[in-house]
XYZ file of C-alpha atoms in Angstrom:
338
model
C -33.303 51.780 19.333
C -30.587 53.606 17.392
C -30.956 53.686 13.628
C -27.632 54.419 11.967
C -27.643 55.593 8.357
C -24.128 54.907 7.075
C -23.673 57.234 4.081
C -20.087 56.491 3.047
C -18.072 58.153 1.771
C -17.052 55.954 -1.118
C -13.705 54.143 -0.860
C -13.754 53.869 2.942
C -14.235 50.116 3.285
C -17.972 50.276 2.700
C -18.127 47.129 0.557
C -16.276 45.051 3.152
C -18.481 46.370 5.978
C -21.671 45.732 4.011
C -20.757 42.200 2.986
C -19.738 41.358 6.545
C -23.027 42.702 7.902
C -25.027 40.803 5.273
C -23.197 37.494 5.695
C -23.177 37.681 9.497
C -26.640 39.210 9.871
C -27.902 36.416 12.140
C -24.925 36.600 14.493
C -25.121 40.405 14.597
C -28.842 40.287 15.380
C -28.049 38.033 18.342
C -25.860 40.767 19.849
C -28.325 43.561 19.199
C -27.565 44.904 15.704
C -30.095 44.388 12.930
C -28.974 44.725 9.319
C -32.335 44.538 7.521
C -32.717 43.310 3.958
C -35.201 44.039 1.212
C -36.775 40.640 1.874
C -38.784 42.583 4.471
C -40.894 43.846 1.578
C -40.760 40.716 -0.572
C -37.706 41.614 -2.669
C -34.327 39.958 -3.040
C -31.916 40.588 -0.187
C -28.756 42.467 -1.222
C -25.449 43.025 0.601
C -25.948 46.799 0.745
C -28.841 49.255 0.673
C -27.767 51.000 -2.526
C -31.134 50.507 -4.179
C -32.829 52.205 -1.245
C -30.660 55.282 -1.816
C -31.370 55.141 -5.565
C -35.118 54.868 -4.961
C -35.069 57.965 -2.769
C -33.345 59.807 -5.633
C -35.851 58.498 -8.167
C -33.140 56.833 -10.261
C -32.978 53.294 -11.618
C -33.475 50.847 -8.765
C -35.040 47.501 -7.911
C -37.152 49.513 -5.432
C -39.720 52.128 -6.279
C -39.945 55.296 -4.222
C -43.064 53.859 -2.571
C -41.219 50.644 -1.710
C -38.450 52.678 -0.079
C -41.109 54.052 2.253
C -42.475 50.558 2.865
C -38.965 49.362 3.751
C -38.672 52.070 6.394
C -42.114 51.203 7.766
C -41.259 47.505 8.054
C -37.973 48.251 9.809
C -39.870 50.246 12.422
C -42.469 47.495 12.782
C -40.080 44.548 13.070
C -37.159 46.037 15.028
C -38.222 44.587 18.408
C -35.213 43.416 20.400
C -32.620 45.285 18.349
C -30.599 47.976 20.082
C -29.138 49.135 16.757
C -30.359 49.144 13.164
C -27.775 49.706 10.430
C -28.633 50.921 6.931
C -25.563 51.289 4.724
C -25.461 52.928 1.302
C -22.553 55.091 0.134
C -24.453 56.351 -2.953
C -26.262 58.578 -0.447
C -23.066 60.646 -0.516
C -23.384 61.426 -4.237
C -27.094 61.475 -5.121
C -28.731 64.649 -6.422
C -32.239 65.828 -7.289
C -32.278 66.558 -10.199
C -29.562 64.136 -11.220
C -27.466 66.390 -13.511
C -27.332 69.997 -12.295
C -25.195 72.626 -14.022
C -22.677 74.624 -12.025
C -21.792 74.805 -8.346
C -24.936 76.586 -7.148
C -27.220 74.092 -8.876
C -25.149 71.206 -7.518
C -25.584 72.253 -3.890
C -29.299 72.930 -4.397
C -29.702 69.462 -5.929
C -27.680 67.931 -3.136
C -29.840 69.569 -0.498
C -33.003 68.438 -2.289
C -31.828 64.832 -2.070
C -30.839 65.031 1.593
C -34.162 66.695 2.443
C -36.057 63.887 0.723
C -33.900 61.278 2.470
C -34.723 62.870 5.821
C -38.437 62.830 4.984
C -38.432 59.171 3.931
C -36.449 57.984 6.965
C -38.119 60.280 9.520
C -40.113 57.468 11.224
C -36.806 55.859 12.252
C -35.220 59.111 13.514
C -31.849 57.995 12.123
C -28.472 59.396 12.927
C -26.010 59.899 10.099
C -22.627 58.187 10.170
C -20.126 59.533 7.659
C -16.627 58.058 7.342
C -14.064 60.480 5.943
C -10.722 59.805 4.284
C -7.846 62.155 3.502
C -8.895 64.069 0.385
C -5.705 63.192 -1.504
C -6.051 59.446 -0.978
C -9.807 59.630 -1.500
C -9.333 61.406 -4.827
C -6.845 58.807 -6.077
C -9.060 55.896 -5.079
C -12.272 57.476 -6.370
C -10.629 58.360 -9.685
C -9.487 54.779 -10.160
C -12.962 53.469 -9.352
C -14.613 55.835 -11.818
C -12.187 54.899 -14.592
C -12.482 51.185 -13.841
C -16.205 50.798 -13.210
C -17.871 53.985 -14.488
C -15.814 54.220 -17.696
C -14.605 57.753 -16.970
C -12.667 59.454 -19.776
C -11.269 62.455 -17.891
C -7.670 62.726 -16.788
C -6.932 63.173 -13.091
C -6.744 66.978 -13.092
C -10.084 67.264 -14.911
C -11.560 64.805 -12.443
C -10.491 66.905 -9.442
C -12.130 70.000 -10.941
C -15.430 68.373 -11.859
C -15.741 66.328 -8.634
C -14.679 69.081 -6.225
C -17.874 68.879 -4.076
C -17.047 65.244 -3.270
C -14.011 66.489 -1.351
C -15.767 69.414 0.362
C -16.574 67.446 3.485
C -17.599 70.403 5.631
C -20.277 71.533 3.192
C -21.599 67.969 2.886
C -21.689 67.533 6.665
C -23.465 70.854 7.176
C -26.216 69.807 4.789
C -26.747 66.579 6.711
C -26.774 68.528 9.994
C -29.526 70.743 8.598
C -31.895 67.774 8.268
C -30.677 65.199 10.821
C -30.245 65.743 14.555
C -27.114 63.629 14.875
C -24.256 63.524 12.374
C -21.446 61.279 13.595
C -18.015 61.480 11.966
C -15.409 58.725 11.813
C -11.998 58.722 10.145
C -11.177 55.896 7.754
C -7.451 55.927 8.474
C -8.155 55.412 12.185
C -10.626 52.587 11.594
C -8.215 50.809 9.239
C -4.892 51.505 10.952
C -4.398 48.086 12.577
C -6.033 45.976 9.883
C -9.297 45.586 11.815
C -11.571 47.870 9.812
C -14.747 45.853 10.392
C -14.156 45.377 14.117
C -13.365 49.053 14.638
C -16.279 50.248 12.516
C -18.772 48.309 14.636
C -16.995 49.321 17.831
C -17.453 52.940 16.746
C -21.232 52.487 16.631
C -21.327 50.614 19.946
C -21.322 46.989 18.803
C -18.555 44.575 19.817
C -18.398 41.802 17.230
C -16.079 39.670 19.383
C -15.481 36.246 17.877
C -17.881 36.560 14.954
C -15.970 35.174 11.964
C -14.412 37.819 9.746
C -14.591 37.893 5.945
C -11.883 38.769 3.452
C -11.625 42.489 2.779
C -12.589 43.789 -0.644
C -9.663 45.613 -2.225
C -10.068 45.697 -5.987
C -7.351 48.172 -6.900
C -5.312 48.490 -10.087
C -1.726 49.572 -10.696
C -1.631 53.108 -12.055
C -0.670 52.082 -15.605
C -3.676 49.745 -15.852
C -5.943 52.599 -14.769
C -4.534 54.713 -17.600
C -4.889 51.793 -20.030
C -8.560 51.450 -19.085
C -9.101 55.228 -19.386
C -7.776 55.174 -22.931
C -10.109 52.308 -23.817
C -12.991 54.284 -22.309
C -12.464 56.821 -25.106
C -13.019 54.229 -27.829
C -16.274 52.939 -29.236
C -16.361 49.873 -27.005
C -19.697 49.214 -25.302
C -20.160 49.436 -21.539
C -20.505 45.657 -21.430
C -17.239 45.186 -23.318
C -15.473 47.698 -21.077
C -16.779 45.906 -17.990
C -15.338 42.617 -19.283
C -11.968 44.283 -19.842
C -12.073 45.764 -16.323
C -12.497 42.274 -14.875
C -9.478 41.057 -16.836
C -7.420 44.042 -15.686
C -8.252 43.259 -12.059
C -7.015 39.735 -12.616
C -3.779 40.492 -14.441
C -3.069 43.413 -12.102
C -2.511 40.928 -9.279
C 0.679 39.669 -10.942
C 3.300 41.664 -9.056
C 6.154 40.593 -11.362
C 4.382 42.056 -14.400
C 2.852 45.010 -12.567
C 5.008 45.908 -9.557
C 3.404 48.169 -6.997
C 4.733 51.736 -7.052
C 3.655 53.496 -3.849
C 5.844 56.486 -4.800
C 3.941 57.113 -8.064
C 1.168 59.683 -8.427
C -0.926 61.359 -11.130
C 0.327 64.866 -10.339
C 3.457 66.345 -8.683
C 3.684 66.199 -4.894
C 3.548 70.002 -4.683
C 0.302 70.088 -6.637
C -1.276 67.384 -4.475
C -0.139 69.215 -1.334
C -1.804 72.387 -2.638
C -4.983 70.390 -3.270
C -4.976 69.140 0.339
C -4.235 72.614 1.649
C -7.445 73.890 0.034
C -9.349 71.933 2.686
C -7.149 72.716 5.702
C -9.450 75.299 7.293
C -12.591 73.244 6.646
C -10.964 70.078 7.985
C -10.022 71.978 11.146
C -13.663 72.970 11.601
C -14.752 69.351 11.209
C -12.168 68.308 13.803
C -13.602 70.894 16.215
C -17.167 69.615 15.787
C -16.346 65.937 16.438
C -17.726 64.554 19.704
C -14.865 62.058 19.996
C -11.981 63.527 17.983
C -8.682 61.744 17.297
C -5.947 62.183 19.882
C -3.727 64.012 17.360
C -4.151 67.706 16.544
C -5.503 67.253 13.034
C -8.506 65.588 11.421
C -6.377 63.161 9.428
C -3.007 61.552 10.080
C -0.110 62.643 7.902
C -0.132 61.335 4.363
C 2.658 59.626 2.463
C 4.355 61.854 -0.081
C 4.591 60.375 -3.562
C 7.716 61.667 -5.231
C 7.310 60.474 -8.830
C 4.726 61.405 -11.441
C 3.191 58.971 -13.908
C 3.792 60.759 -17.180
C 2.103 58.580 -19.784
C 1.578 55.070 -21.046
C 4.073 54.511 -23.857
C 2.823 52.982 -27.136
C 5.002 49.937 -26.491
C 3.587 49.419 -23.000
C 0.036 49.934 -24.270
C 0.598 47.200 -26.871
C 2.051 44.848 -24.253
C -0.911 45.309 -21.904
C -3.315 45.011 -24.807
C -1.743 41.668 -25.755
C -2.160 40.390 -22.183
C -5.812 41.414 -22.158
C -6.558 39.900 -25.569
C -4.805 36.663 -24.633
C -6.963 36.368 -21.510
C -10.194 37.238 -23.334
C -9.501 34.740 -26.124
C -8.637 32.017 -23.612
C -11.899 32.614 -21.732
C -14.575 34.110 -24.028
C -17.103 34.019 -21.173
C -15.194 36.739 -19.272
């Protein structure tokens, strides 16, 4: 039995993969893959195993640390007939012990402490790590948006890149996993998603052919760049987290109106030269990752070429801020339950 611990990264289709695995768990089990739920230990089943990763870290979770161990034990006890077991939780990619270290050295020590504890907890299953990587420039854009939208981040994009640098240092993250796990498998998000069959190609990568199992709609909750900036500015006000979450839901809704918020694939937070320099910081490390892959891409580089974005989003004008604010207020007043 192969136990695959899918650790992200964030923004690589994890939510779609997890919801597919949860909704099609019975059909997947019939072809050899088991996607276990917390009902094994008498708790509510969830689409992903986020709370398992939180429990290992000792942070807020529906599972205690002891229950995380019980979950592992029950997987080992009830896995008869499964050729593969999949545990999927992208928060594994960010957790630290302790949670808020200061400085780079403390960060990497805290990161190693978490991975060491994860290895100890999961040792009975002898899991292999699966990490899905995405071009650092696209990953940074997507992760920034998510943090502004859902985590109420106040930083601008340049500050975000500086404070989240370890998230983009894939080689260092991989080397820590390799220190504690025998197998660390690497997949590339752009390759899995290139023909619109992310779920199929993800499971093919781990040796499972999903065939005619019904697909689900992909999760793609993205915002136009000006709505991200609108939300960031609101994050700096005195609004509560609950109020900000309500506004985020409205922004996701109104952001789907292409006539009001046309998509601008040429627009970026920083100049193209600055983003290229950011990517170049990882060139040598990415080449090392490419060399360590057991089944590397057929091209000569870890990632395919990215799309250059030629225009820079300068600011949200006062007039545009007022217009967006009016749209949000109109929606909130029309549906107070939002």
